[in-house]
Tab-separated table of C-alpha atoms in Angstrom:
chain	number	residue	atom	x	y	z
Z	166	MET	CA	11.109	26.041	4.127
Z	167	LEU	CA	12.805	22.665	4.916
Z	168	LEU	CA	12.768	21.064	8.695
Z	169	ASP	CA	15.210	19.822	10.786
Z	170	PHE	CA	15.901	15.367	10.718
Z	171	TRP	CA	14.320	15.544	14.513
Z	172	SER	CA	11.292	17.400	13.767
Z	173	ILE	CA	10.364	15.682	9.953
Z	174	PHE	CA	11.456	11.806	11.912
Z	175	ALA	CA	9.004	13.117	15.069
Z	176	LEU	CA	6.314	13.311	11.358
Z	177	TYR	CA	7.325	10.026	10.361
Z	178	LEU	CA	6.241	8.591	13.672
Z	179	ALA	CA	3.031	10.615	14.167
Z	180	LEU	CA	2.056	8.785	10.586
Z	181	GLY	CA	3.066	5.787	11.655
Z	182	SER	CA	0.334	5.639	14.344
Z	183	VAL	CA	-2.192	7.111	12.502
Z	184	VAL	CA	-1.282	4.687	9.391
Z	185	GLY	CA	-1.040	1.449	12.224
Z	186	VAL	CA	-5.012	2.061	13.700
Z	187	MET	CA	-6.581	2.689	10.680
Z	188	ALA	CA	-5.211	-0.618	9.269
Z	189	GLY	CA	-6.157	-2.396	12.437
Z	190	LEU	CA	-9.313	-0.058	12.653
Z	191	LEU	CA	-10.493	-0.580	9.021
Z	192	GLY	CA	-8.534	-3.581	7.659
Z	193	ILE	CA	-7.145	-0.979	4.906
Z	194	GLY	CA	-3.348	-0.786	3.402
Z	195	GLY	CA	-1.422	1.532	4.950
Z	196	GLY	CA	0.055	2.889	1.560
Z	197	LEU	CA	-3.110	4.525	0.733
Z	198	LEU	CA	-2.234	7.150	3.484
Z	199	VAL	CA	1.752	7.130	2.875
Z	200	VAL	CA	2.137	7.785	-0.053
Z	201	PRO	CA	0.059	11.245	-0.255
Z	202	ALA	CA	1.232	11.624	3.121
Z	203	LEU	CA	5.159	11.249	2.053
Z	204	LEU	CA	4.461	12.821	-1.127
Z	205	TRP	CA	4.371	15.973	1.015
Z	206	LEU	CA	6.294	15.442	3.954
Z	207	LEU	CA	9.812	14.430	1.479
Z	208	PRO	CA	10.190	17.766	-0.245
Z	209	GLN	CA	10.440	19.314	3.447
Z	210	ALA	CA	13.633	16.639	4.428
Z	211	GLY	CA	15.160	18.363	1.433
Z	212	VAL	CA	14.143	15.304	-1.196
Z	213	ASP	CA	14.373	16.302	-4.516
Z	214	SER	CA	10.664	16.903	-5.899
Z	215	ASN	CA	11.252	15.168	-9.625
Z	216	ILE	CA	11.779	11.688	-7.360
Z	217	ALA	CA	9.610	12.275	-4.551
Z	218	MET	CA	6.653	10.377	-5.985
Z	219	GLN	CA	9.005	7.567	-6.598
Z	220	MET	CA	10.675	7.645	-3.307
Z	221	ALA	CA	7.221	8.112	-1.991
Z	222	LEU	CA	5.895	4.673	-3.362
Z	223	GLY	CA	9.120	2.984	-2.920
Z	224	THR	CA	9.689	3.895	0.779
Z	225	SER	CA	5.504	3.046	1.184
Z	226	LEU	CA	6.116	-0.476	-0.263
Z	227	ALA	CA	8.910	-0.805	2.403
Z	228	THR	CA	6.511	-0.285	5.218
Z	229	ILE	CA	3.808	-2.336	3.901
Z	230	ILE	CA	6.707	-5.366	4.426
Z	231	PHE	CA	6.826	-5.213	7.634
Z	232	THR	CA	2.538	-4.838	8.334
Z	233	SER	CA	1.671	-7.579	6.014
Z	234	SER	CA	3.962	-9.788	7.234
Z	235	SER	CA	3.245	-9.334	10.699
Z	236	SER	CA	-0.871	-9.775	9.479
Z	237	ALA	CA	0.476	-12.702	7.093
Z	238	LEU	CA	2.248	-14.942	10.494
Z	239	ASN	CA	-0.922	-14.082	12.645
Z	240	HIS	CA	-3.216	-15.647	9.937
Z	241	LEU	CA	-0.945	-18.425	8.812
Z	242	ARG	CA	-0.929	-19.768	12.700
Z	243	LEU	CA	-4.963	-18.965	12.487
Z	244	GLY	CA	-4.909	-21.083	9.392
Z	245	ASN	CA	-6.076	-18.142	7.300
Z	246	VAL	CA	-4.067	-18.645	4.435
Z	247	GLU	CA	-4.670	-20.979	1.316
Z	248	VAL	CA	-1.161	-22.136	0.675
Z	249	ALA	CA	-2.367	-23.659	-2.864
Z	250	LEU	CA	-3.555	-20.157	-3.865
Z	251	ILE	CA	-0.670	-18.573	-2.777
Z	252	LYS	CA	1.202	-20.795	-5.059
Z	253	SER	CA	-0.442	-19.734	-7.677
Z	254	LEU	CA	-1.104	-16.584	-6.985
Z	255	ALA	CA	2.567	-15.773	-6.020
Z	256	PRO	CA	4.577	-15.680	-9.683
Z	257	GLY	CA	2.177	-13.136	-10.795
Z	258	VAL	CA	2.091	-10.931	-8.069
Z	259	ILE	CA	5.992	-10.385	-7.478
Z	260	ILE	CA	6.212	-10.527	-11.323
Z	261	GLY	CA	3.068	-7.758	-11.328
Z	262	GLY	CA	5.263	-6.224	-8.338
Z	263	PHE	CA	8.382	-5.863	-10.160
Z	264	ILE	CA	7.069	-4.291	-13.067
Z	265	GLY	CA	4.823	-1.972	-11.292
Z	266	SER	CA	8.293	-0.213	-9.910
Z	267	TYR	CA	10.053	-0.656	-13.462
Z	268	LEU	CA	6.724	1.222	-14.917
Z	269	THR	CA	6.975	4.472	-12.570
Z	270	GLU	CA	10.302	4.965	-14.670
Z	271	LEU	CA	8.912	5.089	-17.765
Z	272	ILE	CA	5.760	7.224	-17.041
Z	273	PRO	CA	6.486	11.112	-16.724
Z	274	THR	CA	7.335	11.817	-13.193
Z	275	GLN	CA	4.065	14.796	-13.113
Z	276	TYR	CA	1.770	11.956	-14.687
Z	277	LEU	CA	2.463	9.537	-11.243
Z	278	PRO	CA	0.424	11.354	-8.761
Z	279	LYS	CA	-2.596	11.726	-11.238
Z	280	LEU	CA	-2.184	7.672	-11.788
Z	281	PHE	CA	-1.811	7.054	-7.920
Z	282	GLY	CA	-5.101	9.309	-7.813
Z	283	MET	CA	-6.850	7.598	-9.985
Z	284	ILE	CA	-6.498	4.275	-8.498
Z	285	VAL	CA	-7.299	5.611	-5.241
Z	286	LEU	CA	-10.385	7.242	-6.770
Z	287	LEU	CA	-11.169	3.647	-7.738
Z	288	LEU	CA	-10.525	2.340	-4.633
Z	289	ALA	CA	-12.661	4.936	-2.427
Z	290	LEU	CA	-15.642	3.825	-4.488
Z	291	GLN	CA	-15.108	0.550	-3.913
Z	292	MET	CA	-14.910	1.325	-0.361
Z	293	LEU	CA	-17.935	3.955	-0.506
Z	294	LEU	CA	-20.503	2.146	-2.094
Z	295	ALA	CA	-19.754	-1.006	-0.190
Z	296	LEU	CA	-19.525	-3.396	-3.344
Z	297	LYS	CA	-20.054	-7.003	-1.877
Z	298	LEU	CA	-18.919	-9.592	-4.386
Z	299	THR	CA	-20.503	-12.979	-4.480
Z	300	ALA	CA	-19.191	-16.036	-5.339
Z	301	THR	CA	-20.883	-16.884	-8.423
Z	302	ARG	CA	-17.753	-17.809	-10.556
Z	303	ALA	CA	-15.119	-21.125	-9.864
Z	304	MET	CA	-11.501	-20.656	-9.297
Z	305	PRO	CA	-9.254	-19.742	-12.442
Z	306	SER	CA	-6.867	-22.262	-13.262
Z	307	PRO	CA	-3.517	-21.854	-12.123
Z	308	ILE	CA	-2.212	-19.943	-15.425
Z	309	LYS	CA	-5.130	-17.216	-14.898
Z	310	LEU	CA	-4.961	-16.996	-10.995
Z	311	ALA	CA	-0.797	-16.384	-11.951
Z	312	ALA	CA	-1.901	-13.220	-14.428
Z	313	SER	CA	-4.440	-11.585	-12.578
Z	314	GLY	CA	-1.654	-11.905	-10.107
Z	315	GLY	CA	0.249	-10.322	-12.191
Z	316	VAL	CA	-2.380	-7.823	-12.729
Z	317	ILE	CA	-3.113	-7.002	-9.196
Z	318	GLY	CA	0.733	-6.787	-8.504
Z	319	VAL	CA	1.135	-3.905	-10.933
Z	320	ILE	CA	-1.615	-1.760	-9.927
Z	321	SER	CA	-0.498	-2.464	-6.424
Z	322	SER	CA	3.396	-1.396	-7.256
Z	323	LEU	CA	1.927	1.680	-9.263
Z	324	ALA	CA	0.078	2.669	-5.735
Z	325	GLY	CA	2.554	1.739	-3.278
Z	326	ILE	CA	-0.103	-0.427	-1.687
Z	327	GLY	CA	-0.195	-3.891	-0.906
Z	328	GLY	CA	-2.966	-4.535	-3.055
Z	329	GLY	CA	-5.698	-5.812	-0.453
Z	330	SER	CA	-8.410	-3.675	-1.594
Z	331	LEU	CA	-8.289	-5.656	-4.902
Z	332	THR	CA	-7.088	-9.367	-3.603
Z	333	VAL	CA	-9.861	-9.555	-1.151
Z	334	PRO	CA	-12.374	-8.932	-3.451
Z	335	TYR	CA	-11.205	-11.226	-6.638
Z	336	LEU	CA	-10.539	-14.304	-3.745
Z	337	SER	CA	-14.239	-13.547	-2.577
Z	338	PHE	CA	-15.520	-13.336	-5.746
Z	339	HIS	CA	-14.491	-16.708	-6.474
Z	340	GLY	CA	-15.692	-18.719	-3.578
Z	341	VAL	CA	-12.725	-18.300	-1.183
Z	342	ASP	CA	-13.980	-17.559	2.467
Z	343	MET	CA	-13.922	-14.097	4.071
Z	344	ARG	CA	-11.276	-14.911	6.377
Z	345	LYS	CA	-9.284	-17.003	4.389
Z	346	ALA	CA	-9.264	-13.997	1.633
Z	347	ILE	CA	-8.032	-11.619	3.998
Z	348	GLY	CA	-5.514	-14.129	5.765
Z	349	SER	CA	-4.359	-14.938	2.150
Z	350	SER	CA	-4.401	-11.249	0.635
Z	351	SER	CA	-1.812	-10.323	3.667
Z	352	LEU	CA	0.855	-12.383	2.665
Z	353	CYS	CA	0.141	-11.947	-1.404
Z	354	GLY	CA	1.047	-7.983	-0.046
Z	355	THR	CA	3.994	-9.207	1.531
Z	356	LEU	CA	4.750	-10.389	-1.732
Z	357	ILE	CA	3.901	-7.551	-3.738
Z	358	ALA	CA	5.716	-5.159	-1.480
Z	359	ILE	CA	9.087	-6.890	-1.065
Z	360	ALA	CA	8.918	-7.211	-5.021
Z	361	GLY	CA	8.399	-3.773	-5.608
Z	362	MET	CA	10.769	-2.880	-3.177
Z	363	ILE	CA	13.691	-4.586	-4.918
Z	364	GLY	CA	12.609	-2.839	-8.041
Z	365	PHE	CA	12.591	0.603	-6.618
Z	366	VAL	CA	15.772	-0.011	-5.010
Z	367	ILE	CA	17.035	-1.337	-8.374
Z	368	HIS	CA	15.717	1.447	-10.491
Z	369	GLY	CA	16.475	3.893	-7.929
Z	370	ALA	CA	20.245	3.470	-7.601
Z	371	SER	CA	21.149	5.194	-10.526
Z	372	ALA	CA	19.706	8.129	-9.941
Z	373	ASP	CA	21.828	11.280	-9.315
Z	374	ASN	CA	20.303	13.271	-7.049
Z	375	LEU	CA	19.068	10.417	-4.358
Z	376	PRO	CA	19.175	12.471	-0.869
Z	377	SER	CA	21.748	10.861	1.619
Z	378	MET	CA	20.322	8.153	3.851
Z	379	SER	CA	18.647	6.437	1.052
Z	380	ILE	CA	18.691	2.958	-0.823
Z	381	GLY	CA	17.642	3.367	-4.116
Z	382	TYR	CA	14.258	5.052	-4.121
Z	383	ILE	CA	13.446	4.017	-0.326
Z	384	TYR	CA	13.844	6.510	2.162
Z	385	LEU	CA	15.160	4.983	5.368
Z	386	PRO	CA	14.104	7.700	8.027
Z	387	ALA	CA	10.677	7.622	6.911
Z	388	LEU	CA	10.939	3.710	6.454
Z	389	CYS	CA	11.900	3.535	10.232
Z	390	GLY	CA	9.631	6.158	11.520
Z	391	VAL	CA	6.387	4.994	9.935
Z	392	SER	CA	7.284	1.041	10.304
Z	393	ILE	CA	8.465	1.706	14.329
Z	394	THR	CA	4.709	3.155	15.248
Z	395	SER	CA	2.741	1.174	12.616
Z	396	MET	CA	3.687	-1.781	14.198
Z	397	LEU	CA	2.510	-0.859	17.741
Z	398	THR	CA	-0.566	0.839	17.241
Z	399	THR	CA	-2.403	-2.174	14.404
Z	400	LYS	CA	-3.359	-3.906	18.093
Z	401	VAL	CA	-4.945	-0.584	18.969
Z	402	GLY	CA	-7.186	-0.177	15.971
Z	403	ALA	CA	-7.854	-3.803	16.269
Z	404	ARG	CA	-8.997	-3.316	19.839
Z	405	LEU	CA	-11.064	-0.131	18.971
Z	406	ALA	CA	-12.744	-2.016	15.686
Z	407	SER	CA	-15.080	-3.842	18.728
Z	408	HIS	CA	-16.069	-0.824	19.779
Z	409	LEU	CA	-16.724	1.866	17.115
Z	410	PRO	CA	-19.059	1.623	14.524
Z	411	THR	CA	-16.454	0.388	11.570
Z	412	PRO	CA	-18.668	0.257	8.131
Z	413	THR	CA	-19.457	3.829	9.240
Z	414	LEU	CA	-15.713	4.786	9.888
Z	415	LYS	CA	-15.104	2.813	6.929
Z	416	LYS	CA	-17.175	4.720	4.406
Z	417	ILE	CA	-16.467	8.244	6.401
Z	418	PHE	CA	-12.747	7.270	5.648
Z	419	ALA	CA	-13.574	6.314	1.683
Z	420	VAL	CA	-14.784	9.777	1.505
Z	421	PHE	CA	-11.418	11.176	3.104
Z	422	LEU	CA	-9.516	9.286	0.117
Z	423	VAL	CA	-11.982	10.517	-2.428
Z	424	PHE	CA	-10.913	14.228	-1.189
Z	425	ILE	CA	-7.054	12.884	-1.486
Z	426	GLY	CA	-7.732	11.049	-4.620
Z	427	SER	CA	-9.304	14.535	-6.293
Z	428	LYS	CA	-6.709	16.457	-5.071
Z	429	MET	CA	-3.836	14.286	-6.517
Z	430	PHE	CA	-5.759	13.564	-9.836
Z	431	LEU	CA	-6.305	17.269	-10.624
Z	432	GLY	CA	-2.924	18.279	-9.419
């Protein structure tokens, strides 16, 4: 049964509210919530189920542009971004983000949710075990940084996420202060999201079953609804972070992600 436009737009707004609070409270990327939610919501809006996963991934990356860029600007003002590192990582994450969007066209549709589920399970495991990497290695050369950025970009684009769950531990492992690792990750996430979104727009332009109000694999009503409220509620989450037991909540959220990842992986 299809929902009317305003009913489903209200659900996009509600989703964005939850994403914003969780992002501000736990520092997690919204894509981990947005993608599975949109995979369920988009068919209710009449989106063809054969392209629902591509639409969910592309739209998720588009929403991340707004949330990550806002975070990145704040971190830049605070001096929490290692500009030299970003210059080395940028070529890799941009190319990787674009390649990831292209790979979704090559992977059979029925396997995309399974791939997303597997990535979510791995990220949830890292979060659940609270894995902490100590600085045991020197910073790699610019070429190796670019290659690492490429891997992060591909995985992030395939999962419709900003890649903070990958970038922050990677930078921390190589001796970057945690605040600067988070700040630099937010800027990398913006670059990944932009590159991935462009890829989903280009690759989706030739699809013949696109819904109205879409640009390639970006569904504009969902993008607007999620972005509007998520940008507003990140401040709420940030305030709650100082009053609630964030480490415990993060582990509870990780258990929730295990459930979501398992469900998508098993179909």
